[in-house]
XYZ file of C-alpha atoms in Angstrom:
468
model
C -9.550 -29.577 1.946
C -8.981 -32.437 -0.472
C -5.209 -31.854 -0.228
C -4.876 -30.712 3.357
C -1.468 -32.351 3.810
C 0.065 -30.214 1.068
C 1.089 -27.532 3.559
C 4.758 -26.547 3.527
C 7.142 -26.317 6.464
C 6.280 -22.664 7.168
C 2.705 -23.766 7.731
C 3.699 -26.956 9.547
C 5.636 -24.885 12.113
C 2.342 -23.222 13.045
C 0.738 -26.619 13.548
C 3.680 -27.882 15.582
C 3.571 -24.797 17.810
C -0.173 -25.298 18.244
C 0.544 -28.818 19.553
C 3.118 -27.314 21.932
C 0.485 -24.824 23.175
C -1.710 -27.802 24.143
C 1.272 -29.221 26.102
C 1.538 -25.937 28.033
C 4.394 -24.258 26.107
C 3.574 -20.645 25.202
C 5.433 -18.023 23.187
C 4.206 -14.565 22.180
C 5.638 -15.000 18.713
C 5.728 -17.717 16.088
C 8.793 -19.870 16.596
C 11.823 -18.620 14.642
C 10.328 -15.218 13.846
C 10.113 -11.789 15.436
C 7.414 -10.438 13.154
C 4.527 -12.964 13.381
C 2.388 -13.491 16.478
C 1.436 -16.790 17.985
C -2.253 -16.047 17.487
C -2.497 -18.488 14.567
C -1.030 -21.379 16.692
C -3.387 -20.487 19.501
C -6.445 -20.685 17.225
C -5.211 -23.976 15.763
C -4.583 -25.306 19.292
C -8.243 -24.647 20.099
C -9.299 -26.476 16.932
C -6.870 -29.327 17.636
C -8.393 -29.762 21.116
C -11.831 -30.164 19.557
C -11.116 -31.999 16.305
C -7.630 -33.498 16.534
C -4.209 -32.226 15.490
C -4.489 -32.989 11.770
C -3.649 -31.076 8.576
C -7.369 -31.027 7.691
C -8.126 -29.312 10.965
C -5.593 -26.611 10.152
C -7.012 -26.005 6.680
C -10.576 -25.841 7.980
C -9.583 -23.451 10.738
C -7.893 -21.042 8.355
C -10.713 -21.426 5.891
C -13.107 -20.377 8.640
C -11.011 -17.222 9.177
C -11.177 -16.504 5.428
C -14.959 -16.974 5.336
C -15.279 -14.608 8.314
C -13.192 -12.052 6.418
C -15.490 -12.290 3.406
C -18.599 -12.055 5.555
C -17.312 -8.939 7.316
C -16.470 -7.239 4.046
C -19.924 -8.108 2.649
C -21.800 -6.866 5.694
C -19.840 -3.633 5.688
C -20.484 -2.972 1.999
C -24.113 -4.075 2.095
C -24.929 -1.243 4.488
C -23.872 1.268 1.807
C -24.668 -0.542 -1.483
C -27.310 -3.175 -0.945
C -26.967 -6.935 -1.277
C -26.273 -7.324 -4.989
C -23.642 -4.655 -5.403
C -21.931 -5.693 -2.188
C -21.752 -9.306 -3.354
C -20.138 -8.195 -6.633
C -17.584 -6.017 -4.816
C -16.583 -9.085 -2.736
C -15.772 -11.136 -5.846
C -12.025 -10.363 -5.663
C -11.805 -12.070 -2.262
C -14.230 -14.882 -3.138
C -12.510 -15.958 -6.324
C -9.291 -15.626 -4.394
C -5.970 -15.017 -6.125
C -2.877 -16.926 -5.086
C -1.615 -13.812 -3.270
C -3.612 -14.737 -0.176
C -5.473 -17.893 -1.130
C -2.426 -20.034 -0.341
C -2.428 -18.737 3.238
C -5.528 -20.880 3.790
C -3.616 -23.989 2.699
C -0.539 -23.088 4.737
C -2.407 -22.290 7.910
C -1.007 -18.854 8.791
C -1.383 -15.120 8.164
C -5.081 -15.402 7.340
C -6.087 -14.112 10.822
C -3.958 -10.999 10.242
C -5.886 -10.294 7.033
C -9.188 -11.009 8.742
C -8.303 -8.568 11.539
C -7.757 -5.858 8.919
C -11.227 -6.362 7.467
C -12.630 -6.589 11.012
C -11.082 -3.212 11.879
C -12.692 -1.655 8.773
C -16.086 -3.163 9.724
C -15.793 -1.851 13.300
C -14.684 1.631 12.298
C -17.548 1.759 9.755
C -20.139 0.379 12.193
C -23.411 2.281 12.437
C -25.113 0.040 15.018
C -22.742 0.848 17.885
C -20.485 3.548 16.487
C -18.709 4.454 19.708
C -17.856 0.875 20.626
C -16.818 0.290 17.035
C -14.466 3.271 17.137
C -12.771 1.965 20.263
C -12.418 -1.620 19.048
C -11.499 -0.712 15.511
C -8.734 1.691 16.667
C -7.381 -0.937 19.040
C -7.290 -3.523 16.261
C -4.831 -1.347 14.283
C -2.072 -2.161 16.746
C -3.236 -5.734 17.260
C -3.105 -6.311 13.504
C 0.560 -5.224 13.407
C 1.284 -7.565 16.272
C -0.277 -10.439 14.368
C 1.992 -9.790 11.423
C 4.396 -6.933 10.834
C 3.626 -6.989 7.078
C 0.177 -5.614 7.921
C 1.847 -2.245 8.375
C 0.774 -1.836 4.737
C -2.829 -1.600 5.900
C -2.221 0.859 8.764
C -2.579 4.091 6.704
C -6.077 3.060 5.484
C -7.232 2.245 9.008
C -5.724 5.409 10.467
C -7.649 7.339 7.817
C -10.919 5.712 8.825
C -10.128 6.344 12.498
C -9.525 10.028 11.759
C -12.910 10.200 9.994
C -14.537 8.812 13.191
C -12.618 11.364 15.309
C -13.750 14.150 12.999
C -17.355 13.003 13.560
C -16.988 13.561 17.324
C -15.677 10.169 18.442
C -12.126 11.300 19.077
C -12.148 10.090 22.717
C -13.135 6.593 21.616
C -10.539 6.528 18.848
C -7.854 7.775 21.250
C -8.794 5.209 23.921
C -8.697 2.409 21.365
C -5.393 3.521 19.873
C -3.685 3.887 23.253
C -4.865 0.456 24.482
C -3.747 -1.185 21.275
C -0.385 0.568 21.388
C 0.122 -0.489 25.006
C -0.480 -4.121 24.056
C 1.950 -3.854 21.147
C 4.681 -2.350 23.334
C 4.105 -4.947 26.023
C 4.423 -7.995 23.781
C 7.413 -6.645 21.818
C 9.394 -5.572 24.883
C 12.723 -7.339 25.033
C 12.280 -9.080 21.708
C 15.696 -9.622 20.100
C 16.515 -8.354 16.648
C 14.633 -6.060 14.325
C 11.465 -6.790 12.394
C 11.901 -7.149 8.622
C 10.502 -3.798 7.538
C 13.523 -2.457 5.615
C 12.554 -0.309 2.590
C 15.108 1.023 0.117
C 14.593 3.333 -2.864
C 17.293 1.493 -4.806
C 15.010 -1.588 -4.873
C 12.499 0.173 -7.097
C 14.110 -0.655 -10.449
C 14.924 -4.201 -9.357
C 11.409 -4.996 -8.021
C 9.278 -3.286 -10.663
C 9.338 -6.100 -13.307
C 8.411 -8.640 -10.695
C 5.745 -6.310 -9.285
C 4.202 -5.990 -12.709
C 3.769 -9.755 -12.986
C 2.556 -10.182 -9.447
C 0.098 -7.286 -9.677
C -1.244 -8.621 -12.987
C -1.808 -12.018 -11.310
C -3.618 -10.445 -8.350
C -5.843 -8.393 -10.703
C -6.591 -11.371 -12.983
C -4.712 -9.967 -15.985
C -2.477 -13.050 -16.103
C -2.597 -16.531 -14.608
C 0.322 -18.568 -13.243
C 0.529 -22.130 -12.054
C 0.730 -21.854 -8.294
C 3.008 -24.930 -8.047
C 5.564 -24.363 -10.808
C 5.002 -20.544 -11.014
C 4.941 -20.906 -14.788
C 2.576 -18.684 -16.878
C -0.632 -20.184 -18.184
C -1.029 -19.836 -21.924
C -4.608 -18.694 -22.410
C -6.419 -18.905 -25.767
C -6.500 -15.471 -27.273
C -10.197 -14.750 -26.474
C -9.559 -15.539 -22.830
C -6.279 -13.634 -22.844
C -8.153 -10.580 -24.167
C -10.831 -10.997 -21.515
C -8.160 -11.209 -18.832
C -6.578 -7.958 -19.937
C -9.958 -6.179 -20.180
C -11.001 -7.548 -16.770
C -7.779 -6.435 -15.086
C -8.034 -3.001 -16.731
C -11.646 -2.593 -15.554
C -10.674 -3.653 -12.054
C -7.785 -1.182 -11.951
C -10.022 1.605 -13.283
C -12.661 0.890 -10.660
C -10.054 0.917 -7.848
C -8.616 4.237 -9.028
C -12.140 5.617 -9.334
C -12.699 4.592 -5.744
C -10.078 7.065 -4.591
C -11.034 9.773 -7.080
C -14.609 9.672 -5.851
C -13.445 11.370 -2.673
C -13.412 14.568 -4.691
C -17.093 14.175 -5.580
C -19.188 15.387 -2.656
C -22.418 13.999 -4.135
C -21.307 10.482 -3.189
C -22.400 9.373 0.287
C -19.729 10.004 2.869
C -19.438 6.306 3.906
C -18.963 5.170 0.322
C -16.290 7.842 -0.341
C -14.440 6.925 2.862
C -14.394 3.214 2.020
C -13.281 3.894 -1.539
C -10.403 6.124 -0.428
C -9.357 3.673 2.299
C -9.345 0.776 -0.218
C -7.195 2.728 -2.694
C -4.747 3.795 0.031
C -4.385 0.208 1.214
C -3.749 -1.008 -2.327
C -1.269 1.788 -2.957
C 0.598 1.215 0.301
C 0.821 -2.480 -0.491
C 2.276 -1.734 -3.930
C 4.763 0.756 -2.506
C 5.850 -1.729 0.153
C 6.426 -4.353 -2.512
C 8.404 -2.031 -4.783
C 10.722 -0.806 -2.005
C 11.134 -3.970 0.048
C 14.150 -6.230 0.093
C 11.978 -9.351 0.408
C 10.373 -9.994 -3.028
C 12.304 -12.661 -4.989
C 9.918 -14.546 -7.281
C 6.267 -14.875 -8.261
C 5.423 -16.368 -4.894
C 6.171 -12.886 -3.516
C 2.674 -11.967 -4.664
C 1.750 -12.783 -1.057
C 3.296 -9.459 -0.010
C 0.465 -7.767 -1.932
C -2.203 -9.563 0.115
C -3.079 -6.628 2.465
C -3.849 -4.427 -0.536
C -5.641 -7.248 -2.410
C -8.143 -7.857 0.383
C -8.921 -4.134 0.498
C -10.058 -4.051 -3.158
C -13.758 -4.673 -2.317
C -13.853 -1.375 -0.411
C -12.109 0.477 -3.285
C -14.851 -0.760 -5.635
C -17.672 0.720 -3.515
C -17.866 4.132 -5.295
C -18.000 2.531 -8.761
C -20.712 0.149 -7.639
C -22.713 3.032 -6.122
C -22.316 5.216 -9.182
C -23.280 2.554 -11.737
C -25.885 0.733 -9.698
C -25.977 -3.018 -9.236
C -27.112 -3.992 -12.744
C -24.732 -1.792 -14.709
C -21.886 -2.553 -12.309
C -22.556 -6.275 -12.802
C -22.331 -5.859 -16.556
C -19.186 -3.750 -16.439
C -17.507 -5.948 -13.790
C -18.267 -9.365 -15.309
C -14.993 -9.567 -17.297
C -13.086 -8.784 -14.051
C -14.949 -11.576 -12.162
C -14.188 -14.099 -14.902
C -10.524 -13.025 -15.056
C -10.227 -13.295 -11.275
C -11.834 -16.731 -11.314
C -9.334 -17.977 -13.927
C -6.344 -16.538 -12.126
C -7.463 -17.900 -8.784
C -8.230 -21.375 -10.159
C -4.973 -21.731 -12.132
C -3.149 -20.552 -8.984
C -4.074 -23.799 -7.250
C -1.411 -25.461 -9.437
C -1.381 -29.216 -9.356
C -4.350 -29.286 -6.994
C -6.649 -28.799 -10.010
C -6.843 -30.315 -13.440
C -8.965 -28.380 -15.887
C -12.218 -27.416 -14.108
C -11.944 -30.089 -11.460
C -10.053 -30.324 -8.171
C -7.830 -33.406 -7.800
C -6.078 -35.195 -4.976
C -2.280 -35.277 -5.229
C 0.284 -37.561 -3.602
C 1.624 -34.571 -1.671
C -1.845 -33.493 -0.655
C -2.758 -36.896 0.767
C 0.783 -37.604 2.135
C 0.384 -41.357 1.626
C 4.069 -41.721 0.722
C 5.184 -39.518 3.626
C 3.181 -41.541 6.122
C 4.625 -44.812 4.773
C 8.192 -43.435 5.142
C 7.361 -42.423 8.715
C 6.201 -45.927 9.577
C 9.410 -47.341 8.054
C 11.533 -44.972 10.151
C 9.761 -46.057 13.341
C 10.208 -49.700 12.361
C 13.950 -49.031 12.110
C 13.915 -47.545 15.625
C 14.525 -44.022 14.360
C 12.650 -41.358 16.300
C 14.655 -38.302 15.129
C 16.025 -37.545 11.636
C 17.230 -34.589 9.573
C 16.138 -33.121 6.231
C 16.023 -29.873 4.294
C 13.954 -27.170 5.985
C 11.125 -27.515 3.453
C 10.808 -31.195 4.306
C 11.763 -31.233 7.981
C 8.872 -29.531 9.764
C 6.283 -30.722 7.251
C 7.288 -34.309 7.924
C 7.411 -33.692 11.700
C 3.820 -32.444 11.659
C 2.490 -35.202 9.359
C 4.267 -37.870 11.534
C 2.910 -36.527 14.782
C 6.498 -35.749 15.826
C 7.517 -39.370 15.770
C 10.054 -39.157 14.285
C 10.832 -35.463 14.701
C 12.906 -34.085 11.820
C 15.572 -31.453 12.413
C 16.775 -28.993 9.785
C 19.722 -30.638 8.032
C 21.492 -27.277 7.692
C 21.570 -26.652 11.482
C 19.343 -23.579 11.815
C 16.368 -24.618 13.940
C 12.947 -23.188 14.696
C 12.556 -26.095 17.182
C 15.851 -26.500 19.103
C 14.554 -29.631 20.835
C 14.511 -31.377 17.435
C 18.250 -30.785 16.986
C 19.016 -32.142 20.439
C 16.921 -35.248 19.784
C 18.624 -35.839 16.464
C 22.129 -35.458 17.855
C 21.354 -38.023 20.590
C 19.870 -40.559 18.147
C 22.049 -43.716 18.043
C 21.020 -44.498 14.462
C 20.925 -41.393 12.332
C 18.937 -40.765 9.120
C 19.089 -38.089 6.458
C 15.996 -37.741 4.313
C 15.809 -36.349 0.762
C 13.091 -35.936 -1.823
C 13.144 -34.719 -5.475
C 10.632 -31.997 -4.621
C 13.516 -30.237 -2.792
C 16.272 -30.301 -5.423
C 18.432 -27.709 -3.661
C 19.419 -30.334 -1.107
C 20.544 -33.451 -3.057
C 21.621 -36.630 -1.313
C 24.957 -36.871 -3.164
C 26.232 -33.753 -1.365
C 25.807 -35.407 2.044
C 27.051 -38.732 0.794
C 30.292 -37.003 -0.162
C 30.543 -35.518 3.315
C 29.996 -38.882 4.993
C 32.624 -40.545 2.786
C 35.093 -37.740 3.496
C 34.633 -38.341 7.217
C 35.044 -42.073 6.771
C 31.500 -42.749 8.052
C 29.952 -45.951 6.664
C 26.330 -45.527 5.652
C 23.436 -47.288 3.898
C 21.362 -45.724 1.162
C 17.726 -46.737 0.810
C 14.958 -45.682 -1.524
C 11.602 -45.630 0.257
C 8.450 -44.403 -1.537
C 10.326 -41.829 -3.547
C 12.484 -40.678 -0.646
C 16.196 -41.243 -0.413
C 17.284 -42.185 3.109
C 20.911 -42.223 4.279
C 21.357 -44.339 7.443
C 24.509 -44.320 9.607
C 25.583 -44.802 13.203
C 26.083 -41.781 15.417
C 29.527 -42.053 17.090
C 28.685 -39.260 19.541
C 25.417 -40.668 20.788
C 25.287 -41.654 24.497
C 25.511 -45.413 25.034
C-alpha cells in the first residue's frame, strides 16, 4: 500500500480496462489476452466508482481478495482442526511468498486464486452441503474462465466434487458442473486463437533447474530479491533454518496425501490433505512441462499449488495436535516469513517497509505534467513503461507501445495523429535504449530534440503524417 504505484504494465492494463468499463466499454476477456477474464477489471471498476481510479484503490481491492482467500481457507480448516491448528496451516498464505504475493501489487489473478479456495470451502461445507456442492462444482469452470492457468487446480476440485457425489450429492454436483461448463462455453465461443496451455515432455530437462529454484523459494528454502531476482545470502544459522523449514513443509505436504491411506483419520481431513497434495503436484507438473517458464519470476506459475498448501497440511496438524504441530512447524513459518519478506525486493529495507520513487511515482507524475505543458497528449514507450504511465497519468497523455503491438488500439491511433510526437525511455527498461530510436530518426532524416526530464529520456519530433 505504501508503494501502490509500483504496479507494472500488465497490472496497469487491468486498471485501464476498469476505467473503460466505467465508460461503458465491456469485453469478456482482459485486453490483449485470450486466457484471462475481465472479472478483475470489473471488480476494480466497482472500487474505482466508490474510491477513485487510483493505484492505491487497485492494491486495496486485490488485497481484499487475498484476505478473503485467507479467511475462507481458515474457516474451512477450523471446522476440522480447531482455531490454533487452522491458523498455523494458513501460515504459508499469510507470510506470502513472491509466487502469488506480487499479484496483489499488480492487481490481477488474485481473484482466480480466491475462487479456487472458495470452491474448496463450498465443496467442504457442512452448513448447507447441497448448495455448497452445486456452487462449488460450478466454480470449477468459472475459475478456469477467470484464468486458464487455474487448470492446475481443477484435478483437486474434481476430486472433492467426486467425494460429494459419492456421499449422495451427485445431482447437485452434476447440476453445478453443467451450469459452469455452459458458462465457460458461452464466453469462449468465437474467441480467436488458442489458450496458452501447451505442455511438452521435452521441456522437462530444460525447466527442472528453474523449477528447483522457484519451488525452493515458494517453500521458504531460499530467498530471492523480488526486484533484481538475485539470491539473498543468509547467515549460516538462518540458511540452515531455511533448509530445515522447507524440508519440514515438504514432508508435511507429502504426509497430507499419504494420510489418505490411513482410515483412522477423519474423512474430511483426509480429503483436504489429498486435494492439497494433488493441487501442488499438478502445479509442479504444469511448470515442468510448460513452454512459459523463463526466469525466477516464473514462480508465479506455481501459485495455484502454493495456495493449496494449507489444505495439504491438515493431516499433519490433526495427527500432531496444535501444540506439537506448532513446535514442528515453527522453522517452516520463519523460513516462509523470510522468503516472503525478501521477495518484496526494494520495497523493504531490513525489517522495515520503505517508499520507493517507483512506488510513489513522483518522477512519473512530473514527466506527465511536462508532456501536457508541451501540448503532447499521446506518446510512445516500451511496453513495460507504456501502460503503466498511461494509468498513472489518467490517460493524458496516453502512451502507445513503441514496438507497435497494442493491447489498446486507440492509443496507437491517438499517437499516430499527434502533431508533436514523443518517445519516452527510462533506465529501468534497458532493453529499449534511446540510442536505437535516435539512429532510426537520423536515418530517416527526421530532426528531433532530446530532453532529460526527471530521469526519463524524451525524444521530441514533428509528425509529418499528422492531419493539419
